[in-house]
Amino acid sequence: MNNARQYARKHTAALTLQRHLLPRRLAGGTAVDAASRYLPADLDHGVGGDWFDVIPLSGARVALVVGDVIGHGLHAAATMGRLRTAVHTLAAMELPPDEVLAHLDDTVQRLSEEDADTPVQTPAVVGATCLYAVYDPATRRCTMARAGHPPPAIIDPQGRVTYLDLPTGAPLGVGLGDPPESVELELDEGSVLALYTDGLIETRDHDIEEGMRRLGTVLAQPGRSLEDLCDIATQSLPDQAPCDDVTLLLVRTRSLGPTRVASWTLPGDQSAVRSARTLAARQLTEWGLQGLQDATQLIVSELVTNAIRHGTGQIELRLVRHQVLTCEVSDTGPCTPRPRRARTTDENGRGLFLVTNLSRRWGSRPVPGGKVVWADQDLPHTSGLRAAAA
């Protein structure tokens, strides 16, 4: 009886820890609608290390993540929390999916090495699987990569289900196989992307292929809400008590139409600064955001000037109106901008300081052939809400 109580306490502690570490609210913004389900494993196998996330990125984009730590129990749940934190940090660095998984693989290997150097009774967690995707509602492009994880399911607005033929890659921390490979595709508006762990498609008496067919049949219902699809998918499991954690993340894609995105190509010389200021002011007037003109023109001036100074060729300017106003400047320069504290005698070096003070936040992300430097500003109604909350 004492052993049974002790086991039950450990299982409850692991389950409490995992539920606390999982997201309590999914923020899809203007990019996606999201719904999720998590079912813990039965008492015989214990809670596992499944996790999922919807992480807002710059330019109205979102990162979609589902992962599964190998093993069960308190150690697996704790490792899951560490990996989820690492994914958030890597996502904030605006890295592409294949690089995120490569860095996460290094993290898992370091965690395994730490466990090997520490004498503990609990067996070390030696790996994990993960699928990482980035969706851009302005272009409807989705880039994804996976490391040993089941393939995602894509359901078009008509209800046709396709399992994406995505390169598998080796599980994280194993140290074998080729590095993860990203795949980019365009999704129709209203498409549903299903990310899940193997506990949803593999049971004691049914193989993965049968589970994938069952899941595809459930998801092929275009008239259903995401919450209904999550309920049906988890309630249709053949086993009442799954032998592994069950995690399902469903997102329905949105798109930002041309009325909410404006972009221009500018020459790589000083004439681009005046043109960028004029174009930005004209677009804000069209959007009814005249109150942001002064700050936006200053931000545009500084970002375009830096692009001219540190890059070559043409410059791309883009304004995106979503939950915030995003100003993006693309150039061919490989160097990431870094703010520095200018001395009183310096004539330059204060541009990014101005951007920092005029924007809600700013940053940069690498793109093929260069980089994008962006800055977000609160819209008038959101800034009022933030002030009231403060």
Coordinates of C-alpha atoms in Angstrom, one line a residue:
M1 CA 0.0 0.0 0.0
N2 CA 2.8 2.4 0.8
N3 CA 4.4 1.6 -2.6
A4 CA 1.1 2.2 -4.3
R5 CA 0.6 5.5 -2.6
Q6 CA 4.2 6.6 -3.4
Y7 CA 3.8 5.7 -7.0
A8 CA 0.4 7.6 -7.2
R9 CA 2.1 10.7 -5.6
K10 CA 4.9 10.6 -8.1
H11 CA 2.4 10.3 -11.0
T12 CA 0.3 13.2 -9.6
A13 CA 3.4 15.3 -9.2
A14 CA 4.6 14.6 -12.7
L15 CA 1.2 15.3 -14.2
T16 CA 0.9 18.6 -12.2
L17 CA 4.3 19.7 -13.3
Q18 CA 3.6 18.9 -16.9
R19 CA 0.2 20.7 -16.9
H20 CA 1.8 23.7 -15.3
L21 CA 4.6 23.8 -18.0
L22 CA 2.2 23.5 -20.9
P23 CA 0.6 26.7 -22.4
R24 CA -2.6 27.7 -20.7
R25 CA -3.7 29.9 -23.7
L26 CA -2.8 29.6 -27.3
A27 CA -2.3 33.0 -29.0
G28 CA -2.6 32.6 -32.7
G29 CA -3.1 36.4 -33.3
T30 CA -4.2 37.2 -36.8
A31 CA -2.3 34.3 -38.3
V32 CA -4.2 31.2 -37.1
D33 CA -7.1 30.0 -34.9
A34 CA -5.8 27.2 -32.6
A35 CA -7.2 24.5 -30.4
S36 CA -5.4 21.7 -28.5
R37 CA -5.9 18.6 -26.4
Y38 CA -3.6 16.8 -24.0
L39 CA -4.4 13.4 -22.4
P40 CA -1.8 11.9 -20.0
A41 CA -0.8 8.2 -20.2
D42 CA -2.3 5.6 -17.9
L43 CA -1.0 4.8 -14.5
D44 CA 1.0 1.8 -15.7
H45 CA 3.1 3.9 -18.0
G46 CA 3.1 7.3 -16.2
V47 CA 2.9 10.8 -17.6
G48 CA 5.3 11.5 -20.5
G49 CA 7.1 14.5 -21.9
D50 CA 4.7 15.8 -24.6
W51 CA 4.4 19.5 -25.3
F52 CA 2.9 21.9 -27.8
D53 CA 3.1 25.7 -28.5
V54 CA 1.9 28.5 -30.6
I55 CA 4.5 31.3 -30.4
P56 CA 3.9 34.8 -31.9
L57 CA 6.7 36.0 -34.1
S58 CA 7.4 39.3 -35.9
G59 CA 5.4 40.4 -38.9
A60 CA 2.2 38.6 -37.7
R61 CA 3.8 35.2 -38.2
V62 CA 3.5 32.3 -35.7
A63 CA 5.6 29.3 -34.8
L64 CA 3.8 26.0 -34.3
V65 CA 5.5 23.4 -32.2
V66 CA 4.8 19.8 -31.0
G67 CA 7.4 17.7 -29.3
D68 CA 7.7 14.4 -27.3
V69 CA 10.5 13.6 -24.8
I70 CA 11.4 10.0 -24.7
G71 CA 10.5 8.3 -21.4
H72 CA 7.9 8.8 -18.7
G73 CA 7.7 10.2 -15.2
L74 CA 8.8 13.3 -13.4
H75 CA 12.2 13.5 -15.2
A76 CA 10.6 13.4 -18.6
A77 CA 8.1 16.2 -17.6
A78 CA 10.9 18.4 -16.3
T79 CA 13.0 17.8 -19.4
M80 CA 10.0 18.8 -21.5
G81 CA 9.8 22.1 -19.6
R82 CA 13.4 22.8 -20.3
L83 CA 13.1 22.1 -24.0
R84 CA 10.0 24.2 -24.3
T85 CA 11.9 27.1 -22.8
A86 CA 14.7 26.5 -25.2
V87 CA 12.3 26.5 -28.2
H88 CA 10.9 29.9 -27.0
T89 CA 14.4 31.3 -26.9
L90 CA 15.3 30.0 -30.3
A91 CA 12.0 31.2 -31.8
A92 CA 12.8 34.7 -30.4
M93 CA 16.0 34.6 -32.4
E94 CA 13.9 34.3 -35.6
L95 CA 15.8 31.2 -36.8
P96 CA 14.4 29.0 -39.6
P97 CA 12.9 25.7 -38.5
D98 CA 15.9 23.5 -39.5
E99 CA 18.2 25.7 -37.5
V100 CA 15.9 25.7 -34.5
L101 CA 15.9 21.9 -34.5
A102 CA 19.7 21.8 -35.0
H103 CA 20.2 24.0 -31.9
L104 CA 17.6 22.0 -30.0
D105 CA 19.5 18.8 -30.8
D106 CA 22.6 20.3 -29.2
T107 CA 20.5 21.2 -26.1
V108 CA 19.2 17.7 -25.7
Q109 CA 22.7 16.3 -26.1
R110 CA 24.0 18.6 -23.4
L111 CA 21.1 17.6 -21.0
S112 CA 22.0 14.0 -21.6
E113 CA 25.6 14.6 -20.8
E114 CA 24.7 16.4 -17.6
D115 CA 22.6 13.5 -16.5
A116 CA 25.4 11.0 -17.3
D117 CA 27.7 13.0 -15.0
T118 CA 25.2 13.0 -12.2
P119 CA 24.6 9.8 -10.3
V120 CA 20.8 9.6 -10.1
Q121 CA 18.4 6.7 -9.8
T122 CA 16.1 7.8 -12.5
P123 CA 17.3 6.8 -16.0
A124 CA 18.4 9.7 -18.1
V125 CA 16.2 11.0 -20.9
V126 CA 18.3 10.4 -24.0
G127 CA 16.2 12.0 -26.8
A128 CA 13.1 13.7 -28.0
T129 CA 11.1 14.2 -31.2
C130 CA 9.9 17.6 -32.4
L131 CA 8.1 19.3 -35.3
Y132 CA 8.6 23.0 -35.8
A133 CA 6.7 25.1 -38.3
V134 CA 6.5 28.9 -39.1
Y135 CA 3.4 30.3 -40.9
D136 CA 3.2 33.7 -42.5
P137 CA -0.4 35.0 -43.0
A138 CA 0.8 37.7 -45.4
T139 CA 2.2 35.2 -47.9
R140 CA 0.3 32.1 -46.7
R141 CA 3.7 30.3 -46.8
C142 CA 4.4 27.7 -44.2
T143 CA 8.0 26.4 -43.5
M144 CA 8.4 23.3 -41.4
A145 CA 11.0 20.7 -40.3
R146 CA 10.8 17.7 -38.1
A147 CA 13.2 15.5 -36.1
G148 CA 11.9 12.0 -35.8
H149 CA 8.3 13.2 -35.3
P150 CA 5.2 11.9 -37.1
P151 CA 4.3 13.9 -40.2
P152 CA 1.8 16.7 -40.0
A153 CA -1.7 16.4 -41.6
I154 CA -3.0 19.2 -43.8
I155 CA -6.7 19.5 -44.4
D156 CA -7.8 21.9 -47.2
P157 CA -11.0 23.9 -47.0
Q158 CA -12.9 21.2 -48.9
G159 CA -11.9 18.5 -46.3
R160 CA -9.2 16.7 -48.3
V161 CA -6.6 15.3 -45.9
T162 CA -2.9 15.0 -46.9
Y163 CA 0.0 13.8 -44.7
L164 CA 2.9 16.0 -45.8
D165 CA 5.9 14.0 -47.1
L166 CA 8.4 15.9 -44.9
P167 CA 12.0 14.6 -44.4
T168 CA 11.9 12.7 -41.1
G169 CA 15.3 13.5 -39.7
A170 CA 16.8 11.8 -36.6
P171 CA 15.3 12.3 -33.2
L172 CA 16.9 15.1 -31.1
G173 CA 19.9 14.0 -29.0
V174 CA 20.6 10.8 -30.9
G175 CA 23.5 12.3 -32.8
L176 CA 22.9 10.2 -35.9
G177 CA 21.6 10.9 -39.4
D178 CA 21.5 14.0 -41.5
P179 CA 20.6 17.4 -40.1
P180 CA 16.9 18.5 -40.3
E181 CA 15.7 19.7 -43.6
S182 CA 13.0 22.4 -44.0
V183 CA 10.2 22.3 -46.5
E184 CA 8.1 25.3 -47.6
L185 CA 4.6 25.2 -49.0
E186 CA 1.7 27.5 -49.6
L187 CA -1.6 26.9 -47.7
D188 CA -5.0 28.0 -48.8
E189 CA -6.8 30.3 -46.4
G190 CA -8.9 28.2 -44.0
S191 CA -6.7 25.1 -44.2
V192 CA -6.3 23.1 -41.0
L193 CA -2.8 22.0 -39.9
A194 CA -2.8 19.1 -37.5
L195 CA 0.3 18.5 -35.3
Y196 CA 0.3 15.6 -32.9
T197 CA 2.4 13.0 -31.0
D198 CA 2.5 9.3 -31.7
G199 CA 0.3 8.6 -28.8
L200 CA -2.7 9.8 -30.9
I201 CA -2.0 7.3 -33.8
E202 CA -0.3 4.4 -32.1
T203 CA -1.9 2.1 -29.5
R204 CA -1.3 -1.3 -28.0
D205 CA -3.3 -3.2 -30.6
H206 CA -3.2 -0.8 -33.7
D207 CA -0.2 0.2 -35.8
I208 CA 0.6 3.8 -36.9
E209 CA -0.8 3.4 -40.4
E210 CA -4.2 2.5 -39.1
G211 CA -4.1 5.3 -36.6
M212 CA -3.2 7.8 -39.3
R213 CA -6.2 6.6 -41.4
R214 CA -8.5 7.0 -38.4
L215 CA -7.2 10.5 -37.7
G216 CA -7.6 11.5 -41.3
T217 CA -11.2 10.3 -41.3
V218 CA -11.9 12.4 -38.2
L219 CA -10.3 15.5 -39.6
A220 CA -12.0 15.3 -43.0
Q221 CA -15.0 17.4 -41.7
P222 CA -14.6 20.9 -43.0
G223 CA -17.8 22.2 -41.3
R224 CA -16.6 21.3 -37.8
S225 CA -14.9 23.8 -35.4
L226 CA -11.4 23.1 -34.2
E227 CA -12.7 22.3 -30.7
D228 CA -15.1 19.7 -32.0
L229 CA -12.4 18.1 -34.1
C230 CA -10.1 17.9 -31.1
D231 CA -12.9 16.2 -29.0
I232 CA -13.8 13.7 -31.8
A233 CA -10.1 12.9 -32.5
T234 CA -9.3 12.2 -28.8
Q235 CA -12.6 10.4 -28.0
S236 CA -12.2 8.0 -31.0
L237 CA -9.1 6.4 -29.6
P238 CA -9.4 2.6 -29.5
D239 CA -8.0 2.3 -26.0
Q240 CA -9.7 4.0 -23.1
A241 CA -6.4 4.3 -21.2
P242 CA -3.6 5.2 -23.7
C243 CA -0.2 3.8 -23.1
D244 CA 1.5 7.0 -24.1
D245 CA 0.6 10.7 -23.8
V246 CA -1.8 12.0 -26.4
T247 CA -1.2 15.5 -27.8
L248 CA -3.1 17.2 -30.6
L249 CA -2.6 20.8 -31.9
L250 CA -5.0 22.0 -34.6
V251 CA -4.7 25.4 -36.3
R252 CA -6.8 27.0 -39.0
T253 CA -4.9 29.4 -41.2
R254 CA -5.9 33.0 -41.8
S255 CA -4.5 35.4 -44.4
L256 CA -3.7 39.1 -44.4
G257 CA -5.2 40.7 -47.5
P258 CA -3.7 43.5 -49.6
T259 CA -5.6 46.0 -47.5
R260 CA -3.5 45.2 -44.5
V261 CA -0.1 44.8 -46.1
A262 CA 1.8 47.4 -48.1
S263 CA 5.2 46.9 -49.6
W264 CA 7.6 48.9 -51.9
T265 CA 11.0 48.4 -53.5
L266 CA 13.4 51.3 -53.0
P267 CA 16.8 52.1 -54.6
G268 CA 19.9 51.5 -52.4
D269 CA 20.8 55.2 -52.2
Q270 CA 20.0 58.2 -50.1
S271 CA 16.9 59.1 -52.2
A272 CA 15.3 56.0 -50.7
V273 CA 15.0 57.7 -47.2
R274 CA 12.7 60.5 -48.4
S275 CA 10.7 58.1 -50.5
A276 CA 10.2 55.7 -47.6
R277 CA 9.0 58.5 -45.3
T278 CA 6.5 59.8 -47.9
L279 CA 5.2 56.3 -48.7
A280 CA 4.8 55.4 -45.1
A281 CA 2.9 58.6 -44.3
R282 CA 0.6 58.1 -47.3
Q283 CA -0.2 54.5 -46.3
L284 CA -0.9 55.4 -42.6
T285 CA -3.3 58.1 -43.8
E286 CA -5.1 55.6 -45.9
W287 CA -5.3 53.3 -42.9
G288 CA -6.5 56.1 -40.6
L289 CA -3.4 55.9 -38.4
Q290 CA -2.2 59.5 -38.8
G291 CA -1.4 59.5 -35.1
L292 CA 1.5 57.1 -35.8
Q293 CA 3.0 59.1 -38.7
D294 CA 5.7 61.0 -36.9
A295 CA 7.1 57.9 -35.0
T296 CA 6.8 55.7 -38.1
Q297 CA 8.6 58.1 -40.3
L298 CA 11.5 58.3 -37.8
I299 CA 11.6 54.5 -37.6
V300 CA 11.5 54.2 -41.4
S301 CA 14.3 56.8 -41.8
E302 CA 16.6 55.0 -39.3
L303 CA 16.0 51.5 -40.7
V304 CA 16.4 52.5 -44.3
T305 CA 19.5 54.6 -43.6
N306 CA 21.1 51.6 -41.9
A307 CA 20.1 49.4 -44.8
I308 CA 21.8 51.8 -47.2
R309 CA 24.9 52.1 -45.1
H310 CA 25.4 48.4 -44.4
G311 CA 23.8 46.7 -47.4
T312 CA 24.0 46.7 -51.2
G313 CA 21.3 46.7 -53.9
Q314 CA 17.6 47.4 -53.6
I315 CA 15.8 47.8 -50.3
E316 CA 12.3 46.4 -49.5
L317 CA 10.0 48.4 -47.2
R318 CA 6.8 46.7 -45.9
L319 CA 4.1 47.9 -43.5
V320 CA 1.8 45.3 -41.9
R321 CA -1.3 46.2 -39.9
H322 CA -2.4 43.4 -37.7
Q323 CA -2.6 43.4 -33.9
V324 CA 0.2 46.0 -34.0
L325 CA 1.7 48.1 -36.8
T326 CA 4.9 46.4 -38.1
C327 CA 7.5 48.2 -40.1
E328 CA 10.0 45.9 -42.0
V329 CA 13.0 46.9 -44.0
S330 CA 14.8 44.2 -46.0
D331 CA 18.4 44.5 -47.3
T332 CA 21.2 42.2 -48.5
G333 CA 23.6 42.9 -45.6
P334 CA 24.6 39.9 -43.6
C335 CA 25.3 41.7 -40.4
T336 CA 22.8 41.7 -37.6
P337 CA 22.1 45.3 -36.2
R338 CA 23.2 45.7 -32.6
P339 CA 22.5 48.8 -30.5
R340 CA 25.4 50.5 -28.8
R341 CA 25.7 53.4 -26.4
A342 CA 26.9 56.4 -28.3
R343 CA 29.3 58.8 -26.6
T344 CA 28.5 62.5 -26.3
T345 CA 31.1 63.2 -29.0
D346 CA 29.8 60.6 -31.5
E347 CA 28.0 61.8 -34.5
N348 CA 26.4 58.4 -35.2
G349 CA 25.2 55.4 -33.3
R350 CA 21.9 56.7 -32.0
G351 CA 19.6 55.3 -34.7
L352 CA 18.7 52.1 -33.0
F353 CA 18.3 53.9 -29.7
L354 CA 15.6 56.0 -31.3
V355 CA 13.9 52.9 -32.8
T356 CA 14.0 51.3 -29.3
N357 CA 12.2 54.3 -27.7
L358 CA 9.7 54.8 -30.5
S359 CA 8.6 51.2 -30.9
R360 CA 7.1 48.5 -28.7
R361 CA 9.9 46.1 -29.7
W362 CA 12.2 45.6 -32.6
G363 CA 14.5 43.0 -33.9
S364 CA 15.8 41.3 -37.0
R365 CA 15.6 37.9 -38.7
P366 CA 17.7 36.2 -41.4
V367 CA 16.2 35.6 -44.8
P368 CA 17.7 34.1 -48.0
G369 CA 20.1 36.7 -49.4
G370 CA 20.0 39.1 -46.4
K371 CA 18.0 40.1 -43.4
V372 CA 14.8 41.8 -42.3
V373 CA 14.9 44.5 -39.6
W374 CA 11.5 45.1 -38.0
A375 CA 9.8 47.3 -35.4
D376 CA 6.4 47.0 -33.9
Q377 CA 4.2 49.9 -32.7
D378 CA 0.9 49.6 -30.7
L379 CA -2.2 50.7 -32.6
P380 CA -4.1 53.5 -31.0
H381 CA -6.8 51.2 -29.4
T382 CA -4.2 48.7 -28.2
S383 CA -2.0 51.3 -26.6
G384 CA -5.1 52.6 -24.7
L385 CA -5.8 49.2 -23.4
R386 CA -2.2 48.7 -22.3
A387 CA -2.2 52.0 -20.5
A388 CA -5.5 51.1 -18.7
A389 CA -4.1 47.7 -17.7
A390 CA -0.9 49.4 -16.3

